[in-house]
Amino acid sequence: KVFTTVQIPAEFPGGLNSWMKYLQRNLNSSLPVDNGAPAGKYTVIVSFIVSKDGTISEVVAENDPGYGTKAEALRVITKGPNWKPAIQNGRTVIYRHKQSITFQVAEDLP
């Protein structure tokens, strides 16, 4: 059984701060600019399975804002470390996690 709601959701090792650092280090944030994206935010919603041992599988993008953002979001999740598994009733469970990854394209200053 795959849970989508649990008492303790799966989490990136080290929590939110570690997740942000991981994205800053590994996400090619200039990709939309390189592909001609106009200024704005491009958010990809990625869902994936976190197994009982924390391994990641079934990584799927639920949307594609374009400019290569979908492929890059999938790449960064797939190549990342195992996550801390979700917990329900004191036991680790298989969990489908949703994670948004936002690419910010700044206005070109004259």
CSV table of C-alpha atoms in Angstrom, one decimal, residues 40-104:
chain,number,residue,atom,x,y,z
A,40,GLY,CA,9.1,34.8,-14.3
A,41,LYS,CA,8.8,31.8,-12.1
A,42,TYR,CA,8.6,28.3,-13.5
A,43,THR,CA,7.5,25.7,-11.0
A,44,VAL,CA,7.6,22.0,-11.7
A,45,ILE,CA,5.5,19.7,-9.4
A,46,VAL,CA,7.3,16.4,-9.0
A,47,SER,CA,5.8,13.3,-7.3
A,48,PHE,CA,7.8,10.2,-6.4
A,49,ILE,CA,7.7,7.1,-4.2
A,50,VAL,CA,9.8,7.0,-1.0
A,51,SER,CA,10.1,3.4,-0.1
A,52,LYS,CA,10.4,2.0,3.4
A,53,ASP,CA,14.2,2.2,3.2
A,54,GLY,CA,14.2,5.7,1.8
A,55,THR,CA,15.0,4.9,-1.8
A,56,ILE,CA,13.3,7.1,-4.5
A,57,SER,CA,11.4,5.6,-7.5
A,58,GLU,CA,8.6,6.4,-9.9
A,59,VAL,CA,9.7,10.0,-10.3
A,60,VAL,CA,7.1,11.8,-12.4
A,61,ALA,CA,6.6,15.5,-13.2
A,62,GLU,CA,2.9,16.5,-12.9
A,63,ASN,CA,3.4,19.5,-15.1
A,64,ASP,CA,5.9,21.0,-17.6
A,65,PRO,CA,6.4,24.8,-17.6
A,66,GLY,CA,8.8,24.4,-20.5
A,67,TYR,CA,12.3,25.6,-21.2
A,68,GLY,CA,13.9,22.3,-20.0
A,69,THR,CA,12.6,22.8,-16.4
A,70,LYS,CA,10.7,19.5,-16.2
A,71,ALA,CA,13.8,17.3,-17.3
A,72,GLU,CA,16.0,19.2,-14.9
A,73,ALA,CA,13.6,18.8,-11.9
A,74,LEU,CA,13.4,15.1,-12.6
A,75,ARG,CA,17.1,14.8,-12.9
A,76,VAL,CA,17.8,16.5,-9.6
A,77,ILE,CA,15.3,14.3,-7.7
A,78,THR,CA,16.5,11.1,-9.4
A,79,LYS,CA,20.2,11.7,-8.7
A,80,GLY,CA,19.6,12.8,-5.1
A,81,PRO,CA,20.2,10.8,-1.9
A,82,ASN,CA,17.7,8.5,-0.2
A,83,TRP,CA,15.1,10.3,1.8
A,84,LYS,CA,14.0,9.6,5.4
A,85,PRO,CA,11.0,7.3,5.0
A,86,ALA,CA,7.5,8.3,6.0
A,87,ILE,CA,6.0,7.0,9.3
A,88,GLN,CA,2.4,5.9,10.0
A,89,ASN,CA,1.4,4.3,13.3
A,90,GLY,CA,5.1,4.0,14.3
A,91,ARG,CA,6.1,2.0,11.2
A,92,THR,CA,7.9,3.1,8.1
A,93,VAL,CA,5.6,3.0,5.1
A,94,ILE,CA,5.8,3.5,1.3
A,95,TYR,CA,4.8,7.1,0.6
A,96,ARG,CA,4.1,9.1,-2.5
A,97,HIS,CA,5.6,12.5,-2.0
A,98,LYS,CA,5.0,15.7,-3.9
A,99,GLN,CA,7.7,18.3,-4.2
A,100,SER,CA,7.7,21.6,-6.1
A,101,ILE,CA,10.9,22.9,-7.6
A,102,THR,CA,10.8,26.5,-8.8
A,103,PHE,CA,13.1,28.1,-11.3
A,104,GLN,CA,13.3,31.9,-11.0
